[in-house]
Coordinates of C-alpha atoms in Angstrom, one line a residue:
M1 CA 0.0 -13.7 -80.1
D2 CA 3.0 -15.0 -78.2
E3 CA 6.4 -14.8 -79.7
I4 CA 6.9 -18.6 -80.0
G5 CA 3.5 -18.9 -81.7
Q6 CA 4.4 -16.1 -84.2
G7 CA 7.7 -17.8 -84.9
Y8 CA 6.0 -21.1 -85.6
L9 CA 3.5 -19.5 -88.0
R10 CA 6.3 -17.6 -89.8
L11 CA 8.4 -20.7 -90.2
A12 CA 5.5 -22.8 -91.6
L13 CA 4.6 -20.1 -94.1
R14 CA 8.2 -19.6 -95.2
L15 CA 8.7 -23.3 -95.6
D16 CA 5.5 -23.5 -97.7
Q17 CA 7.1 -21.1 -100.2
H18 CA 9.8 -23.7 -100.8
F19 CA 7.5 -26.7 -100.7
Q20 CA 4.0 -25.7 -101.9
G21 CA 1.3 -27.6 -100.1
F22 CA 3.3 -28.1 -96.9
V23 CA 0.9 -25.7 -95.2
D24 CA -2.5 -27.5 -95.5
A25 CA -4.5 -24.7 -93.9
Y26 CA -3.8 -21.3 -92.5
F27 CA -6.4 -19.2 -90.6
G28 CA -4.2 -17.0 -88.5
P29 CA -3.8 -13.2 -88.8
A30 CA -3.9 -12.2 -92.5
S31 CA -1.4 -9.4 -91.7
L32 CA 1.3 -12.0 -90.6
K33 CA 0.8 -14.0 -93.8
H34 CA 0.9 -10.9 -96.0
E35 CA 4.2 -9.9 -94.3
V36 CA 5.8 -13.3 -94.9
L37 CA 4.8 -13.3 -98.5
A38 CA 6.0 -9.8 -99.0
E39 CA 9.5 -10.6 -97.7
G40 CA 10.1 -13.1 -100.5
L41 CA 11.8 -16.5 -100.4
R42 CA 13.9 -16.9 -97.3
P43 CA 17.0 -19.2 -97.9
L44 CA 16.7 -22.7 -96.5
V45 CA 19.9 -22.3 -94.5
E46 CA 18.2 -19.4 -92.6
L47 CA 15.1 -21.5 -92.2
R48 CA 17.2 -24.2 -90.5
E49 CA 18.6 -21.6 -88.1
D50 CA 15.1 -20.3 -87.4
A51 CA 13.8 -23.8 -86.7
A52 CA 16.7 -24.5 -84.3
Q53 CA 16.1 -21.3 -82.4
L54 CA 12.4 -22.1 -82.2
Q55 CA 13.2 -25.6 -80.8
A56 CA 15.3 -24.0 -78.1
A57 CA 12.6 -21.5 -77.3
V58 CA 10.0 -24.2 -77.0
Q59 CA 12.2 -26.1 -74.5
A60 CA 12.8 -23.0 -72.4
A61 CA 9.2 -21.7 -72.4
G62 CA 7.9 -23.7 -69.5
Y63 CA 4.8 -25.0 -71.4
D64 CA 2.9 -28.0 -70.1
A65 CA 4.3 -31.3 -71.2
Q66 CA 1.6 -31.9 -73.8
R67 CA 2.1 -28.6 -75.5
E68 CA 5.9 -28.7 -75.4
D69 CA 5.9 -32.2 -76.9
F70 CA 3.5 -31.2 -79.7
L71 CA 5.5 -28.1 -80.6
A72 CA 8.9 -29.9 -80.4
R73 CA 7.9 -32.7 -82.7
Q74 CA 6.2 -30.4 -85.2
V75 CA 9.3 -28.3 -85.4
Q76 CA 11.4 -31.4 -85.7
A77 CA 9.3 -32.4 -88.7
M78 CA 9.9 -29.0 -90.3
L79 CA 13.7 -29.4 -89.8
A80 CA 13.5 -32.8 -91.5
V81 CA 11.6 -31.2 -94.5
I82 CA 14.2 -28.5 -94.7
R83 CA 17.0 -31.1 -94.8
N84 CA 15.3 -33.0 -97.6
L85 CA 14.9 -29.8 -99.6
S86 CA 18.5 -28.8 -99.0
G87 CA 20.0 -31.6 -101.0
D88 CA 20.9 -33.9 -98.1
P89 CA 17.9 -36.2 -98.2
L90 CA 17.0 -38.6 -95.4
D91 CA 16.5 -42.2 -96.2
F92 CA 12.9 -43.1 -96.6
G93 CA 12.3 -44.8 -93.2
R94 CA 14.0 -42.0 -91.3
E95 CA 11.9 -39.4 -93.3
V96 CA 8.7 -41.1 -92.1
E97 CA 10.0 -41.2 -88.5
L98 CA 11.0 -37.5 -88.3
Y99 CA 8.0 -36.3 -90.3
F100 CA 5.3 -38.2 -88.4
D101 CA 6.7 -39.7 -85.1
I102 CA 6.0 -43.2 -86.3
T103 CA 8.1 -46.1 -87.7
P104 CA 7.1 -47.5 -91.1
E105 CA 7.0 -51.3 -91.2
M106 CA 5.9 -53.8 -93.9
V107 CA 2.6 -55.4 -92.9
D108 CA 2.8 -59.2 -93.4
E109 CA 1.0 -60.2 -96.6
A110 CA -0.7 -63.0 -94.6
T111 CA -3.0 -60.2 -93.2
F112 CA -4.1 -59.3 -96.7
E113 CA -4.5 -63.0 -97.7
L114 CA -6.9 -63.5 -94.7
A115 CA -8.9 -60.5 -96.0
H116 CA -8.9 -62.1 -99.4
A117 CA -10.3 -65.3 -98.0
E118 CA -13.1 -63.3 -96.2
I119 CA -13.9 -61.4 -99.4
D120 CA -13.9 -64.7 -101.3
G121 CA -16.7 -65.9 -99.0
L122 CA -18.7 -62.7 -99.4
L123 CA -18.5 -62.7 -103.2
P124 CA -19.1 -66.4 -104.2
G125 CA -19.2 -67.4 -107.8
R126 CA -17.1 -68.2 -110.8
G127 CA -14.0 -66.3 -112.0
S128 CA -11.0 -64.9 -110.1
L129 CA -11.4 -63.0 -106.9
V130 CA -10.3 -59.8 -108.6
D131 CA -12.9 -60.3 -111.3
R132 CA -15.6 -60.9 -108.8
M133 CA -14.4 -57.8 -106.8
N134 CA -14.6 -55.7 -109.9
V135 CA -18.1 -56.9 -110.7
W136 CA -19.2 -55.9 -107.2
K137 CA -17.6 -52.5 -107.5
K138 CA -19.3 -52.0 -110.8
Q139 CA -22.6 -52.7 -109.3
M140 CA -22.0 -50.0 -106.7
E141 CA -21.1 -47.3 -109.2
L142 CA -23.2 -44.1 -109.1
E143 CA -24.6 -42.4 -112.2
A144 CA -23.4 -38.8 -112.5
A145 CA -26.8 -37.4 -111.6
N146 CA -27.0 -39.4 -108.4
V147 CA -23.5 -38.5 -107.0
L148 CA -24.3 -35.3 -105.2
P149 CA -27.7 -36.4 -103.8
V150 CA -26.2 -39.5 -102.4
F151 CA -23.2 -37.8 -100.9
E152 CA -25.3 -35.0 -99.5
R153 CA -27.6 -37.4 -97.8
A154 CA -24.7 -39.3 -96.3
L155 CA -23.3 -35.9 -95.1
E156 CA -26.6 -35.0 -93.5
E157 CA -26.8 -38.3 -91.6
T158 CA -23.1 -38.3 -90.4
R159 CA -23.5 -34.7 -89.3
H160 CA -26.7 -35.5 -87.3
R161 CA -25.1 -38.5 -85.6
T162 CA -21.9 -36.5 -84.8
R163 CA -23.8 -33.7 -83.3
G164 CA -25.5 -36.2 -81.0
L165 CA -22.1 -37.0 -79.5
F166 CA -20.2 -33.8 -79.6
E167 CA -21.0 -30.1 -79.3
L168 CA -19.8 -28.4 -82.5
P169 CA -19.5 -24.6 -83.0
A170 CA -22.9 -23.3 -84.0
S171 CA -21.6 -21.6 -87.2
E172 CA -19.7 -24.6 -88.5
D173 CA -20.4 -25.5 -92.1
L174 CA -19.0 -27.1 -95.2
S175 CA -19.6 -27.5 -98.9
L176 CA -19.1 -30.4 -101.3
D177 CA -17.5 -30.0 -104.8
L178 CA -16.6 -32.5 -107.5
V179 CA -13.2 -32.2 -109.0
E180 CA -10.8 -34.2 -111.3
D181 CA -7.2 -34.9 -112.0
Q182 CA -6.0 -35.1 -108.4
P183 CA -3.7 -37.7 -106.7
W184 CA -6.2 -38.3 -103.8
S185 CA -9.8 -39.6 -103.8
A186 CA -11.2 -36.8 -101.6
Y187 CA -9.7 -33.8 -99.7
N188 CA -10.9 -31.6 -96.8
W189 CA -9.7 -28.0 -97.3
Y190 CA -10.2 -26.3 -94.0
L191 CA -10.9 -22.6 -94.5
G192 CA -11.0 -21.4 -90.9
K193 CA -13.9 -20.0 -88.9
Y194 CA -15.3 -23.5 -88.6
R195 CA -15.8 -23.9 -92.4
S196 CA -14.5 -26.5 -94.8
R197 CA -14.7 -27.3 -98.5
I198 CA -14.6 -31.0 -99.4
D199 CA -13.4 -31.9 -102.9
I200 CA -14.4 -35.3 -104.2
N201 CA -12.3 -36.6 -107.1
T202 CA -14.2 -38.1 -110.0
D203 CA -11.1 -39.6 -111.8
L204 CA -12.3 -43.0 -110.6
P205 CA -16.0 -44.1 -110.4
L206 CA -17.8 -43.1 -107.3
R207 CA -19.7 -45.8 -105.5
A208 CA -22.8 -45.7 -103.2
N209 CA -21.1 -47.8 -100.5
S210 CA -18.2 -45.3 -100.3
A211 CA -20.4 -42.3 -99.4
V212 CA -20.7 -42.8 -95.7
P213 CA -17.1 -43.8 -95.0
L214 CA -15.8 -40.9 -97.2
L215 CA -18.0 -38.3 -95.4
A216 CA -17.3 -39.8 -92.0
H217 CA -13.6 -39.4 -92.8
E218 CA -13.6 -36.0 -94.4
A219 CA -16.3 -34.3 -92.4
Y220 CA -18.3 -35.8 -89.5
P221 CA -16.7 -36.8 -87.1
G222 CA -13.5 -36.7 -89.1
H223 CA -11.3 -33.9 -90.4
H224 CA -13.8 -31.1 -90.5
T225 CA -15.0 -31.9 -87.0
E226 CA -11.5 -32.1 -85.6
H227 CA -10.3 -28.9 -87.3
A228 CA -13.3 -26.9 -86.1
L229 CA -13.0 -28.1 -82.5
K230 CA -9.3 -27.5 -82.4
E231 CA -9.7 -24.1 -83.8
H232 CA -12.4 -23.4 -81.3
Y233 CA -10.7 -24.8 -78.2
L234 CA -7.0 -24.4 -78.8
Y235 CA -6.7 -21.3 -81.0
E236 CA -9.8 -19.2 -80.3
R237 CA -10.3 -20.0 -76.6
G238 CA -6.9 -21.3 -75.6
G239 CA -4.9 -18.6 -77.4
R240 CA -2.4 -21.2 -78.7
T241 CA -1.2 -19.5 -81.9
E242 CA 0.4 -22.6 -83.3
H243 CA -3.0 -24.0 -84.0
A244 CA -3.8 -21.3 -86.5
V245 CA -2.0 -23.4 -89.1
Q246 CA -2.2 -27.1 -90.1
L247 CA 0.8 -28.8 -91.6
L248 CA 0.7 -31.6 -94.1
L249 CA 4.0 -33.3 -93.1
A250 CA 4.0 -33.4 -89.3
P251 CA 3.0 -35.7 -86.4
E252 CA -0.5 -34.0 -86.1
C253 CA -1.4 -35.7 -89.4
V254 CA -1.1 -39.2 -87.9
L255 CA -3.7 -38.5 -85.3
S256 CA -5.9 -36.6 -87.8
E257 CA -6.0 -39.6 -90.1
G258 CA -6.5 -42.0 -87.2
I259 CA -9.5 -40.0 -86.0
A260 CA -10.9 -39.7 -89.5
D261 CA -10.5 -43.4 -90.3
S262 CA -12.2 -44.4 -87.0
G263 CA -15.1 -42.0 -87.2
Q264 CA -17.7 -44.1 -89.0
D265 CA -17.4 -46.9 -86.3
L266 CA -18.1 -44.3 -83.6
I267 CA -21.3 -43.0 -85.1
F268 CA -22.7 -46.2 -86.6
D269 CA -22.9 -49.8 -85.4
D270 CA -23.2 -52.3 -88.2
A271 CA -27.0 -52.8 -87.8
T272 CA -27.7 -49.1 -87.9
L273 CA -25.4 -48.6 -90.9
I274 CA -27.0 -51.6 -92.8
A275 CA -30.5 -50.1 -92.2
F276 CA -29.5 -46.6 -93.4
L277 CA -27.9 -48.0 -96.6
Q278 CA -30.7 -50.4 -97.4
D279 CA -33.6 -48.1 -96.5
E280 CA -32.4 -44.7 -97.6
L281 CA -29.1 -44.4 -99.4
Y282 CA -29.3 -47.3 -101.8
P283 CA -32.8 -46.4 -103.0
L284 CA -31.6 -42.8 -103.5
A285 CA -28.8 -44.2 -105.6
G286 CA -31.1 -46.3 -107.7
L287 CA -29.7 -49.6 -106.4
V288 CA -32.7 -51.8 -105.9
N289 CA -31.0 -55.1 -105.5
A290 CA -28.0 -54.2 -103.4
D291 CA -27.2 -56.2 -100.3
A292 CA -26.3 -53.8 -97.5
E293 CA -25.4 -56.5 -95.0
R294 CA -22.9 -57.9 -97.4
D295 CA -21.6 -54.5 -98.3
V296 CA -20.9 -53.6 -94.7
A297 CA -19.1 -56.8 -94.2
M298 CA -17.1 -55.9 -97.4
M299 CA -16.2 -52.5 -95.8
H300 CA -14.7 -54.3 -92.8
A301 CA -12.8 -56.8 -95.0
T302 CA -11.4 -54.2 -97.4
D303 CA -10.3 -52.0 -94.5
R304 CA -7.8 -54.8 -93.7
L305 CA -6.2 -54.0 -97.1
R306 CA -5.6 -50.4 -96.1
A307 CA -1.9 -51.1 -95.4
V308 CA -1.2 -52.4 -98.9
S309 CA -0.5 -48.9 -100.0
G310 CA 2.1 -48.4 -97.3
N311 CA 3.8 -51.6 -98.3
G312 CA 3.9 -50.3 -101.8
A313 CA 5.6 -47.1 -100.7
L314 CA 8.2 -49.1 -98.8
L315 CA 8.8 -51.3 -101.9
L316 CA 9.1 -48.2 -104.1
H317 CA 11.2 -45.8 -102.0
R318 CA 13.1 -48.0 -99.5
D319 CA 13.6 -51.2 -101.6
H320 CA 13.8 -49.3 -104.9
R321 CA 11.5 -51.7 -106.7
S322 CA 10.3 -50.5 -110.1
P323 CA 6.9 -48.7 -110.5
Q324 CA 5.7 -51.7 -112.6
E325 CA 6.4 -54.1 -109.8
V326 CA 4.7 -51.9 -107.2
Q327 CA 1.7 -51.5 -109.5
Q328 CA 1.4 -55.3 -109.7
Y329 CA 1.7 -55.6 -105.9
L330 CA -1.1 -53.0 -105.4
E331 CA -3.3 -54.8 -107.8
H332 CA -2.7 -58.3 -106.4
Y333 CA -2.8 -57.6 -102.6
G334 CA -5.1 -54.6 -102.7
L335 CA -7.6 -56.3 -105.2
R336 CA -7.5 -53.1 -107.2
T337 CA -8.2 -52.5 -110.8
S338 CA -5.4 -51.3 -112.9
E339 CA -6.8 -47.8 -112.8
E340 CA -7.1 -47.9 -109.0
A341 CA -3.6 -49.1 -108.6
T342 CA -2.3 -46.5 -111.0
H343 CA -4.0 -43.8 -108.9
T344 CA -2.4 -45.2 -105.7
L345 CA 1.0 -45.3 -107.3
R346 CA 0.6 -41.7 -108.4
F347 CA -0.2 -40.8 -104.7
I348 CA 2.9 -42.6 -103.3
Q349 CA 5.1 -41.1 -106.0
N350 CA 4.1 -37.5 -105.1
P351 CA 6.7 -35.8 -102.9
L352 CA 4.0 -34.4 -100.6
F353 CA 2.3 -37.7 -100.1
R354 CA 4.9 -40.5 -100.5
S355 CA 5.5 -40.8 -96.7
Y356 CA 2.0 -39.5 -95.8
I357 CA 0.5 -42.8 -96.9
F358 CA 1.3 -44.5 -93.6
N359 CA -0.8 -42.1 -91.6
Y360 CA -4.0 -43.9 -92.5
S361 CA -3.4 -47.4 -91.4
V362 CA -0.9 -46.6 -88.6
G363 CA -3.1 -43.8 -87.3
R364 CA -6.1 -46.0 -87.1
R365 CA -4.1 -48.8 -85.3
L366 CA -2.7 -46.3 -82.9
V367 CA -6.0 -44.9 -81.6
A368 CA -7.9 -48.2 -81.9
P369 CA -7.3 -49.3 -78.2
L370 CA -8.7 -46.0 -77.0
L371 CA -12.0 -46.4 -79.0
E372 CA -13.2 -49.6 -77.4
G373 CA -15.6 -49.9 -74.6
E374 CA -17.5 -47.4 -72.6
D375 CA -14.9 -44.7 -72.8
A376 CA -14.8 -44.6 -76.6
A377 CA -16.8 -41.4 -77.1
A378 CA -14.9 -39.6 -74.3
N379 CA -11.5 -40.6 -75.6
F380 CA -12.6 -39.6 -79.2
R381 CA -13.6 -36.2 -77.8
R382 CA -10.1 -35.7 -76.3
L383 CA -8.5 -36.7 -79.6
L384 CA -10.7 -34.2 -81.4
S385 CA -9.8 -31.3 -79.1
E386 CA -6.3 -31.8 -77.7
P387 CA -2.9 -31.5 -79.3
F388 CA -1.7 -35.1 -79.1
T389 CA 1.4 -36.6 -80.7
P390 CA 1.8 -40.3 -81.6
T391 CA 4.3 -40.6 -78.8
Q392 CA 1.7 -39.2 -76.3
V393 CA -1.0 -41.5 -77.6
R394 CA 1.3 -44.6 -77.3
R395 CA 1.9 -43.6 -73.6
W396 CA -1.8 -43.1 -73.1
V397 CA -2.6 -46.5 -74.5
E398 CA 0.1 -48.1 -72.3
A399 CA -1.2 -46.4 -69.2
S400 CA -4.8 -47.4 -70.0
T401 CA -3.8 -51.0 -70.7
A402 CA -1.7 -51.1 -67.5
G403 CA -4.6 -49.7 -65.5

């Protein structure tokens, strides 16, 4: 391991002792982690000095521009976390900028109202739109005995389609587990050596129409695929020690969520997805009268409500609106049940996730121009295997548009 890479791993592991969960995954040398844990809690003032020295070392190392920018912005995010933990907190907008290399902005509610109008046309009938939405969701709910069979079949299909586009390490594998009492709906725990464990939260009802998007996001070609390929190409083959750890509050997360949220559209066109749902997944789920064509249209329409949660975070943390007001906002513009809105509110109140929420909608918008046309698969492959930052992707998009 190079000295800068070791310093990066040590800083990340030491910071995780102050802010548990900051390190999302570690699969570097066990001896280094054991050494860091054995030394005890390192004061934050010393971590700030360590980070500043690491920044200077990165700038002087002579790395290629992509690697230097990645490391510099990742360390900048660590410095921002240290500042927030040290009693001199950043304002919310600046926190998001320094953590993730993006600028949080309110999305115009007109965007959500257009989605509401589209959903209104897809779910005709009497009653309010929220009531009709809830009836549709209820129809999609899986009985407990059907959850794992449906999700495992969706996993099998997304994996098959992903392997048709990208060469994955032969030993890659993952498992599915059902959990409860978590702030998220699902989570990919990357274990290293090309393995993941995906936890699916059962606090809210699980629905048949969510199986493919969830597994495309968490597994193929989303998080698991990205982590396995970056471990393979950057850490194992490239010798880049910094990629033996994944951080939860850093610019890499924006691209990770953008990749994950775009994955389903890369491996399925609408017609193929409709056929898979109607012919295989819905019968397995026991849904004999479901309309897959309508449900795929609903997926696209509800995707346009993804940014409602980010607006809620800005209202809560930047504008200091009450949790009750934010709850109502999430219910109204997100067309969510009270239980769903409460779950989202819990997520954006969590210190680990309150600014993370922007990575989903912003990440997807960021990579979207690169995933159109004949270069989509090649560009996706680069995103899966190279250490981009949001700034680098913005430049890539500008260059491709100018060309």
